[in-house]
Short mmCIF file of C-alpha atoms in Angstrom, two decimals:
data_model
loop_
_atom_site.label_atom_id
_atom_site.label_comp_id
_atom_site.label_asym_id
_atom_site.label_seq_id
_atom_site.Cartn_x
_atom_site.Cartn_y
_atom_site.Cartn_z
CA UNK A 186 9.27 6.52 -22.42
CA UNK A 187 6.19 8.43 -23.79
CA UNK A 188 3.73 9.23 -21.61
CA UNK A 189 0.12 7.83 -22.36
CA UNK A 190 -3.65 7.78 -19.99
CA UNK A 191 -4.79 4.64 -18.99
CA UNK A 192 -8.08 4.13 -20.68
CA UNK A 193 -9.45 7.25 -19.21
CA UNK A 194 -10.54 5.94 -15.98
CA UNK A 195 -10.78 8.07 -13.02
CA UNK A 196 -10.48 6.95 -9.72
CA UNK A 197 -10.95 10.06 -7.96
CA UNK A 198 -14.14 11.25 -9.31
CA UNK A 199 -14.84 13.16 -6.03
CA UNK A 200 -11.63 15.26 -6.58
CA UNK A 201 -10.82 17.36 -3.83
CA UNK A 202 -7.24 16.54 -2.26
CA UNK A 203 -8.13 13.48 -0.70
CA UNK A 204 -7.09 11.60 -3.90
CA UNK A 205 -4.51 8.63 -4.97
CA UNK A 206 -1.30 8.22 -2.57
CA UNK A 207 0.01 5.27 -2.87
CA UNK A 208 0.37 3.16 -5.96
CA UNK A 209 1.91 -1.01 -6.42
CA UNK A 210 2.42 -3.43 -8.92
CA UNK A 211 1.60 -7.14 -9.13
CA UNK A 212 3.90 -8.89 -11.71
CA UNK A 213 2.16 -11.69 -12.14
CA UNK A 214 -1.30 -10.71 -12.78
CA UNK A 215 0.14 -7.40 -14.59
CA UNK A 216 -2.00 -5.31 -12.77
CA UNK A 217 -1.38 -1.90 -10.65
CA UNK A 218 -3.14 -1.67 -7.05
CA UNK A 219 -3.70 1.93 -6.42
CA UNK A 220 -4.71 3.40 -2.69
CA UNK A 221 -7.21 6.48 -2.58
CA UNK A 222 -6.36 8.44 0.71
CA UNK A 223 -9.50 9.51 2.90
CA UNK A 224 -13.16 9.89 2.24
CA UNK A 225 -13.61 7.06 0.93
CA UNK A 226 -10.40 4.86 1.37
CA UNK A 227 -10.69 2.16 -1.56
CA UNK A 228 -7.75 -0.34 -2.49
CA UNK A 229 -7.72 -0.08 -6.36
CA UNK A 230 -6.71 -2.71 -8.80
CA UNK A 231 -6.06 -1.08 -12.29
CA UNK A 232 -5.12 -2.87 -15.58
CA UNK A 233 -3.38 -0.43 -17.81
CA UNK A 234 -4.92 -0.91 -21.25
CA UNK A 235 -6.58 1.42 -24.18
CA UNK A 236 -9.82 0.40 -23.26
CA UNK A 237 -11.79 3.41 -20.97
CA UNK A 238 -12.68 2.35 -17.60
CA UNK A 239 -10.25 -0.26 -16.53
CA UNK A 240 -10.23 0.47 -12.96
CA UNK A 241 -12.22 -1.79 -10.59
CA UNK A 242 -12.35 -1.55 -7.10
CA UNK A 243 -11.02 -4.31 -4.42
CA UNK A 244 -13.78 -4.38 -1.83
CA UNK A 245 -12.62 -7.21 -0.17
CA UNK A 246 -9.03 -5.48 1.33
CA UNK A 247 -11.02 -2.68 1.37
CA UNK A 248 -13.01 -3.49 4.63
CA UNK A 249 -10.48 -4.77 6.69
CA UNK A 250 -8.46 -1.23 5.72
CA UNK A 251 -11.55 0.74 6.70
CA UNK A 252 -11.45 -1.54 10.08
CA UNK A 253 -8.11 -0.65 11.02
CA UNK A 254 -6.63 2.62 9.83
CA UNK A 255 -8.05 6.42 9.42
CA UNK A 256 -6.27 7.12 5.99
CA UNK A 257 -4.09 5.26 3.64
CA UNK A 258 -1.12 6.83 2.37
CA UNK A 259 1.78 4.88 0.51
CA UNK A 260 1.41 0.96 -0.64
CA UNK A 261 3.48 -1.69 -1.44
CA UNK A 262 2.25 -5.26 -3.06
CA UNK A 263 5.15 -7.73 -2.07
CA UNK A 264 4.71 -10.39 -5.23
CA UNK A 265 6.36 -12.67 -3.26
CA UNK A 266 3.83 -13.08 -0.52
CA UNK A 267 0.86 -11.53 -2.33
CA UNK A 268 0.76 -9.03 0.07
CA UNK A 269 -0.06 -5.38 0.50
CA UNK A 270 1.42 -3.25 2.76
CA UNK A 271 0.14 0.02 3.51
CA UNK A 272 0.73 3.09 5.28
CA UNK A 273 -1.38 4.78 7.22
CA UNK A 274 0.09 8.08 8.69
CA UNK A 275 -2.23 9.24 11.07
CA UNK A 276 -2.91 6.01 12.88
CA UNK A 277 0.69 5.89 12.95
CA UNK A 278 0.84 2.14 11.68
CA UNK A 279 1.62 -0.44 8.62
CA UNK A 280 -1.23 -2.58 7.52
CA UNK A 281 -0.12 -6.26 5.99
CA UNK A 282 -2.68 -7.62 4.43
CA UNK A 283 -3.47 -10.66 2.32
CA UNK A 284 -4.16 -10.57 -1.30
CA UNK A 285 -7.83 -11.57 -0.84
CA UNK A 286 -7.98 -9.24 2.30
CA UNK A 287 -7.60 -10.52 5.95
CA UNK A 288 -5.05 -8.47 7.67
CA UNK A 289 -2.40 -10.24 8.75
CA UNK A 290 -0.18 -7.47 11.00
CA UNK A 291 0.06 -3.99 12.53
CA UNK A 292 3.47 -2.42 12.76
CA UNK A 293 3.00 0.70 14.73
CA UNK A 294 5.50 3.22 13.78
CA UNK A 295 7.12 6.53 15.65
CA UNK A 296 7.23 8.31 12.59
CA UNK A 297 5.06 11.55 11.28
CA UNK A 298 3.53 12.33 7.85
CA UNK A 299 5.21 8.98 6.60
CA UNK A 300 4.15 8.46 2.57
CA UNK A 301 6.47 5.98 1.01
CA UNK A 302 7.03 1.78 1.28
CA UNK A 303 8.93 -0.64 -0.18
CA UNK A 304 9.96 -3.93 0.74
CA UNK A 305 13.47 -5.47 0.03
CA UNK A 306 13.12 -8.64 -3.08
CA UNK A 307 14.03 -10.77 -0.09
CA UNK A 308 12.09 -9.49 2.39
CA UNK A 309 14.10 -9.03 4.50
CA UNK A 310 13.90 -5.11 4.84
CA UNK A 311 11.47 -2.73 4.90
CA UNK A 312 11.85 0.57 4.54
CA UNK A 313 9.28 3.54 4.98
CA UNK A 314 9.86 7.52 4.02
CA UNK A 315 8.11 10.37 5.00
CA UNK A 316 7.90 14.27 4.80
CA UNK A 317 10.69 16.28 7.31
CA UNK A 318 13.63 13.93 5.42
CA UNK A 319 12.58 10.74 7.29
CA UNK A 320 13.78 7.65 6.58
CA UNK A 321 12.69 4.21 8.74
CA UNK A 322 14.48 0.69 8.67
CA UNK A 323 13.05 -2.42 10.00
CA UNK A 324 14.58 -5.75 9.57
CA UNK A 325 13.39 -9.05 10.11
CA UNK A 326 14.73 -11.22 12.29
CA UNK A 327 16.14 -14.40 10.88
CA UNK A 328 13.33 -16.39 12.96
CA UNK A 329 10.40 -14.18 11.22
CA UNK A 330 8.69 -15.60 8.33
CA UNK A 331 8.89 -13.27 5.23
CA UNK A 332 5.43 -12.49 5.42
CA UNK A 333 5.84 -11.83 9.52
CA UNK A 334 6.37 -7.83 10.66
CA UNK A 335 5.34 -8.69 14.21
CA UNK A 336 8.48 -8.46 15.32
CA UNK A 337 10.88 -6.24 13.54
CA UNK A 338 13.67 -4.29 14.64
CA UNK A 339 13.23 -0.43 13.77
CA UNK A 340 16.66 1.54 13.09
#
């Protein structure tokens, strides 16, 4: 693998360390979606090509984020549902949100300083990491819908 910039667009032209946390990909439009943490929260969708200034910004999830959450922190885009989910650590909470943006769930979590998402390929589990080695588990139960958090059990 050879590293290579995509198109030279920035997404952080503040700078400052307030920048990118959290970064997913959508497989079937072959884009990235890229979360910029505070000042500013903005959802990101990013086509990697060689042409400069590829980024454009998702306003849409955007404003229900900016509703609901004080930072955003790691992401996740479930191609299954066409969902994001996203962290934010210092409301203590996962955002699910649709695609187009209405937010579909708040998981509230115990956790501190969490960064890191992912979802299982069946959706089943989802599991969240943070700083002081911490590692979450929630898992559906089997009467949850795959795109349903409401009502997870946390391990």
């Amino acid at each position: 693998i050879k590293p290579r910039l995509a198109g030279g667009a920035s997404l952080n032209p503040d700078g400052g360390n307030s920048g990118l946390e959290g970064i997913g990909y959508d497989a079937k439009r072959k884009v990235f979606y890229v979360v910029k943490e505070k000042n500013g929260r903005r959802l990101f969708e990013v086509q990697i090509d060689d042409k400069p200034g590829a980024a454009t910004l998702l306003k849409e999830p955007t404003k229900a984020l900016n509703a609901k959450v004080d930072d955003l922190g790691g992401l996740h885009f479930d191609n299954a549902s066409r969902d994001f989910f996203v962290i934010s650590h210092e409301s203590h909470c996962i955002v699910q949100l649709g695609a187009t943006g209405p937010c579909r769930d708040i998981l509230k979590f115990e956790g501190r300083q969490v960064e890191g998402i992912t979802l299982s390929p069946d959706g089943v589990d989802l599991v969240v990491v943070g700083e002081a080695r911490q590692l979450i588990h929630y898992r559906r139960t089997p009467t949850e819908s795959p795109g349903d958090t409401s009502d997870t059990e946390q391990e």
